[in-house]
Amino acid sequence: MVPPQKEGGEKKGRFAIIEVVTREHTISIHKHIHGVGFKKCSPWALKEIQKFVMKEMGTADAALTPGSVSVPYGIRVQLSRKHNEIEESPSKYMLVTSVPVTTFKNLQTDTLVKESIHPN
């Protein structure tokens, strides 16, 4: 038996991302790398961070700043969507940097103001 098709038209997709924005997110890496071997958990964590960036900010290109080999349970990252300056292309890329915090309690996603991003 085939379920009836929904009437409602097309699926809603993600709209084109226009603005340049910077946000701070907390990522729980432990739940993504649970059960992965020690030698593979660091590359696996980087892939999971890239997946999170693509889902959250909608850009396929993510540049990660270098980090350590040991993987923490959680990480606070700053995601900056920037214009790709090569040949003035309309595409954008993400710059992912780690933000050191003492505790992860009561942290929420923050959108940083533009004055702190662009001091020009």
XYZ file of N, CA and C in Angstrom:
360
model
N 0.830 -1.163 0.000
C 0.000 0.000 0.000
C 0.888 1.244 0.000
N 0.615 2.147 -0.871
C 1.408 3.357 -1.036
C 0.755 4.492 -0.253
N 1.540 5.214 0.551
C 0.944 6.339 1.284
C 0.564 7.458 0.322
N -0.473 8.194 0.651
C -0.884 9.283 -0.242
C 0.170 10.382 -0.278
N 0.317 10.998 -1.444
C 1.300 12.063 -1.588
C 0.780 13.349 -0.960
N 1.697 14.078 -0.388
C 1.324 15.337 0.248
C 1.116 16.404 -0.815
N 0.085 17.168 -0.616
C -0.148 18.289 -1.507
C 0.365 19.541 -0.813
N 1.207 20.245 -1.455
C 1.752 21.444 -0.844
C 2.786 22.089 -1.732
N 3.089 21.449 -2.819
C 4.025 22.064 -3.743
C 5.452 21.618 -3.506
N 6.361 22.550 -3.736
C 7.779 22.242 -3.688
C 8.310 22.316 -2.257
N 9.472 21.689 -2.071
C 10.129 21.758 -0.780
C 10.780 23.124 -0.625
N 10.827 23.569 0.608
C 11.501 24.830 0.880
C 12.989 24.559 0.997
N 13.784 25.294 0.269
C 15.225 25.133 0.303
C 15.889 26.278 1.039
N 17.183 26.177 1.173
C 17.952 27.236 1.821
C 18.138 28.376 0.835
N 17.868 29.586 1.282
C 17.985 30.730 0.397
C 19.459 31.092 0.206
N 19.728 31.868 -0.799
C 21.099 32.272 -1.085
C 21.649 33.103 0.068
N 22.844 32.775 0.476
C 23.448 33.448 1.609
C 24.185 34.673 1.099
N 23.781 35.828 1.573
C 24.309 37.076 1.051
C 25.264 37.729 2.043
N 24.890 37.768 3.308
C 25.622 38.584 4.258
C 26.891 37.909 4.761
N 27.803 38.736 5.200
C 29.018 38.286 5.864
C 28.738 38.369 7.358
N 28.926 37.254 8.064
C 28.541 37.205 9.469
C 29.558 36.374 10.246
N 29.644 36.629 11.554
C 30.507 35.863 12.449
C 29.678 35.397 13.631
N 29.756 34.097 13.919
C 29.011 33.515 15.037
C 29.931 32.633 15.863
N 29.585 32.483 17.128
C 30.295 31.565 18.012
C 29.358 30.428 18.377
N 29.829 29.198 18.173
C 29.042 28.005 18.461
C 29.827 27.097 19.396
N 29.102 26.272 20.131
C 29.701 25.216 20.928
C 29.374 23.891 20.264
N 30.407 23.102 19.963
C 30.220 21.810 19.305
C 30.611 20.719 20.286
N 29.730 19.744 20.477
C 30.035 18.583 21.301
C 30.649 17.521 20.394
N 31.961 17.422 20.426
C 32.665 16.500 19.534
C 32.553 15.069 20.031
N 32.425 14.896 21.342
C 32.448 13.553 21.919
C 31.352 12.659 21.352
N 30.167 13.215 21.139
C 29.077 12.381 20.626
C 29.260 12.038 19.153
N 30.102 12.782 18.438
C 30.347 12.482 17.031
C 31.459 11.457 16.840
N 32.419 11.390 17.774
C 33.545 10.475 17.601
C 33.476 9.285 18.558
N 32.345 9.084 19.210
C 32.196 7.954 20.128
C 32.320 6.646 19.353
N 33.205 5.784 19.783
C 33.391 4.498 19.135
C 34.430 4.503 18.032
N 35.041 5.632 17.746
C 36.072 5.723 16.717
C 37.420 5.479 17.383
N 38.310 4.755 16.710
C 39.620 4.446 17.258
C 40.474 5.680 17.478
N 41.514 5.531 18.311
C 42.327 6.683 18.706
C 43.018 7.339 17.519
N 43.555 6.536 16.611
C 44.302 7.104 15.485
C 43.398 7.813 14.489
N 42.133 7.451 14.480
C 41.217 8.034 13.497
C 40.325 9.121 14.082
N 40.378 9.333 15.397
C 39.413 10.259 15.992
C 39.717 11.719 15.669
N 40.980 12.092 15.489
C 41.287 13.479 15.153
C 40.836 13.847 13.739
N 41.144 13.038 12.695
C 40.612 13.369 11.367
C 39.093 13.286 11.313
N 38.518 12.356 12.064
C 37.065 12.210 12.100
C 36.430 13.463 12.701
N 37.045 13.991 13.754
C 36.518 15.197 14.395
C 36.570 16.388 13.441
N 37.640 16.508 12.656
C 37.729 17.599 11.682
C 36.640 17.482 10.625
N 36.357 16.263 10.180
C 35.286 16.064 9.195
C 33.929 16.414 9.793
N 33.721 16.080 11.059
C 32.458 16.408 11.706
C 32.299 17.917 11.894
N 33.398 18.606 12.179
C 33.339 20.064 12.294
C 32.998 20.674 10.947
N 33.581 20.141 9.861
C 33.262 20.652 8.527
C 31.801 20.403 8.176
N 31.268 19.245 8.566
C 29.848 18.968 8.324
C 28.963 19.945 9.091
N 29.355 20.236 10.334
C 28.603 21.186 11.146
C 28.618 22.576 10.514
N 29.767 22.982 9.993
C 29.889 24.296 9.356
C 29.008 24.368 8.118
N 29.003 23.319 7.312
C 28.174 23.324 6.105
C 26.698 23.388 6.461
N 26.299 22.673 7.508
C 24.891 22.679 7.897
C 24.485 24.015 8.504
N 25.348 24.584 9.319
C 24.994 25.778 10.070
C 25.089 27.056 9.243
N 26.101 27.171 8.408
C 26.336 28.418 7.691
C 26.050 28.328 6.196
N 25.892 27.149 5.655
C 25.473 27.018 4.268
C 26.554 27.225 3.233
N 27.824 27.149 3.605
C 28.897 27.255 2.629
C 29.666 25.950 2.600
N 30.105 25.556 1.418
C 30.764 24.267 1.265
C 32.248 24.338 1.601
N 32.862 25.496 1.504
C 34.296 25.636 1.700
C 34.574 26.112 3.118
N 35.309 25.302 3.891
C 35.632 25.665 5.271
C 37.135 25.575 5.470
N 37.751 26.634 5.953
C 39.180 26.665 6.243
C 39.356 26.558 7.752
N 40.019 25.478 8.196
C 40.212 25.246 9.621
C 41.603 25.700 10.032
N 41.703 26.401 11.145
C 43.013 26.773 11.659
C 43.639 25.550 12.316
N 44.967 25.431 12.291
C 45.618 24.238 12.838
C 45.349 24.076 14.328
N 45.283 22.831 14.767
C 44.990 22.551 16.164
C 45.872 21.442 16.693
N 45.441 20.814 17.763
C 46.234 19.777 18.399
C 45.762 18.399 17.954
N 46.522 17.383 18.352
C 46.189 16.011 17.982
C 45.103 15.463 18.896
N 45.185 15.765 20.193
C 44.186 15.251 21.118
C 42.867 15.992 20.916
N 41.775 15.247 20.994
C 40.463 15.810 20.710
C 39.715 16.013 22.024
N 39.262 17.236 22.321
C 38.500 17.470 23.550
C 37.054 17.005 23.401
N 36.328 16.934 24.511
C 34.922 16.536 24.463
C 34.068 17.594 23.783
N 34.366 18.834 24.054
C 33.621 19.928 23.451
C 34.574 21.012 23.001
N 34.107 21.840 22.084
C 34.948 22.912 21.575
C 34.063 24.113 21.274
N 34.578 25.284 21.540
C 33.883 26.529 21.214
C 34.568 27.093 19.976
N 33.811 27.277 18.905
C 34.392 27.735 17.651
C 33.751 29.043 17.218
N 34.519 29.827 16.498
C 34.032 31.064 15.902
C 33.978 30.838 14.398
N 32.776 30.934 13.832
C 32.562 30.723 12.404
C 32.392 32.077 11.737
N 33.265 32.389 10.787
C 33.216 33.666 10.080
C 32.988 33.396 8.603
N 31.866 33.870 8.093
C 31.599 33.746 6.662
C 32.211 34.959 5.982
N 33.124 34.717 5.042
C 33.841 35.811 4.392
C 33.724 35.689 2.886
N 33.946 36.822 2.206
C 33.929 36.826 0.747
C 35.205 36.182 0.224
N 35.061 35.422 -0.852
C 36.214 34.854 -1.523
C 36.815 35.944 -2.393
N 38.022 36.387 -2.069
C 38.612 37.543 -2.732
C 39.344 37.188 -4.019
N 39.371 35.939 -4.394
C 40.036 35.537 -5.625
C 39.138 35.879 -6.798
N 39.591 36.760 -7.641
C 38.895 37.169 -8.861
C 37.496 37.704 -8.577
N 37.279 38.261 -7.391
C 35.986 38.853 -7.036
C 34.817 37.890 -7.283
N 34.991 36.641 -6.918
C 33.937 35.653 -7.135
C 32.796 35.882 -6.144
N 31.576 35.518 -6.518
C 30.437 35.723 -5.617
C 30.371 34.705 -4.483
N 31.171 33.642 -4.555
C 31.104 32.606 -3.530
C 31.786 33.077 -2.247
N 31.483 32.381 -1.157
C 32.034 32.722 0.141
C 32.709 31.495 0.739
N 33.534 31.721 1.756
C 34.151 30.620 2.465
C 34.014 30.865 3.959
N 34.229 29.818 4.735
C 34.114 29.902 6.184
C 35.495 29.813 6.810
N 35.757 30.666 7.771
C 36.971 30.593 8.565
C 36.566 30.106 9.951
N 37.113 28.957 10.358
C 36.760 28.338 11.634
C 37.952 28.477 12.571
N 37.771 29.174 13.677
C 38.833 29.333 14.666
C 38.326 28.882 16.028
N 39.237 28.346 16.819
C 38.891 27.873 18.153
C 38.934 29.038 19.137
N 37.957 29.066 20.042
C 37.874 30.106 21.066
C 38.114 29.439 22.417
N 39.160 29.832 23.148
C 39.402 29.208 24.450
C 38.392 29.691 25.492
N 37.795 28.734 26.209
C 36.857 29.045 27.287
C 37.237 28.228 28.514
N 36.884 28.730 29.689
C 37.191 27.999 30.914
C 36.134 26.945 31.204
N 34.871 27.254 30.910
C 33.791 26.302 31.138
C 32.772 26.418 30.016
N 32.060 25.333 29.762
C 31.059 25.311 28.699
C 29.647 25.534 29.232
N 29.518 25.810 30.520
C 28.193 25.992 31.110
C 27.579 27.313 30.662
N 26.299 27.265 30.374
C 25.490 28.435 30.016
C 25.996 29.188 28.791
N 26.669 28.507 27.880
C 27.103 29.143 26.638
C 26.030 28.958 25.584
N 25.760 30.002 24.843
C 24.793 29.938 23.761
C 25.441 30.461 22.496
N 24.762 30.254 21.378
C 25.258 30.753 20.109
C 25.172 32.272 20.095
N 26.295 32.906 19.797
C 26.360 34.363 19.779
C 26.672 34.840 18.372
N 25.975 35.882 17.928
C 26.313 36.560 16.687
C 27.079 37.813 17.062
N 28.306 37.913 16.570
C 29.156 39.038 16.926
C 28.795 40.255 16.093
N 28.952 41.418 16.679
C 28.601 42.655 15.986
C 29.659 42.981 14.942
N 29.262 43.745 13.944
C 30.154 44.012 12.826
C 31.303 44.945 13.184
N 31.171 45.774 14.215
C 32.256 46.673 14.585
C 33.475 45.891 15.065
N 33.239 44.777 15.766
C 34.368 43.989 16.241
C 34.964 43.134 15.134
N 34.206 42.890 14.068
C 34.703 42.073 12.966
C 35.554 42.911 12.021
N 35.034 44.058 11.617
C 35.706 44.908 10.639
C 36.121 46.219 11.303
N 37.375 46.334 11.729
C 37.789 47.564 12.397
C 38.040 48.720 11.439
N 37.861 48.547 10.136
C 38.141 49.609 9.157
C 37.201 50.765 9.309
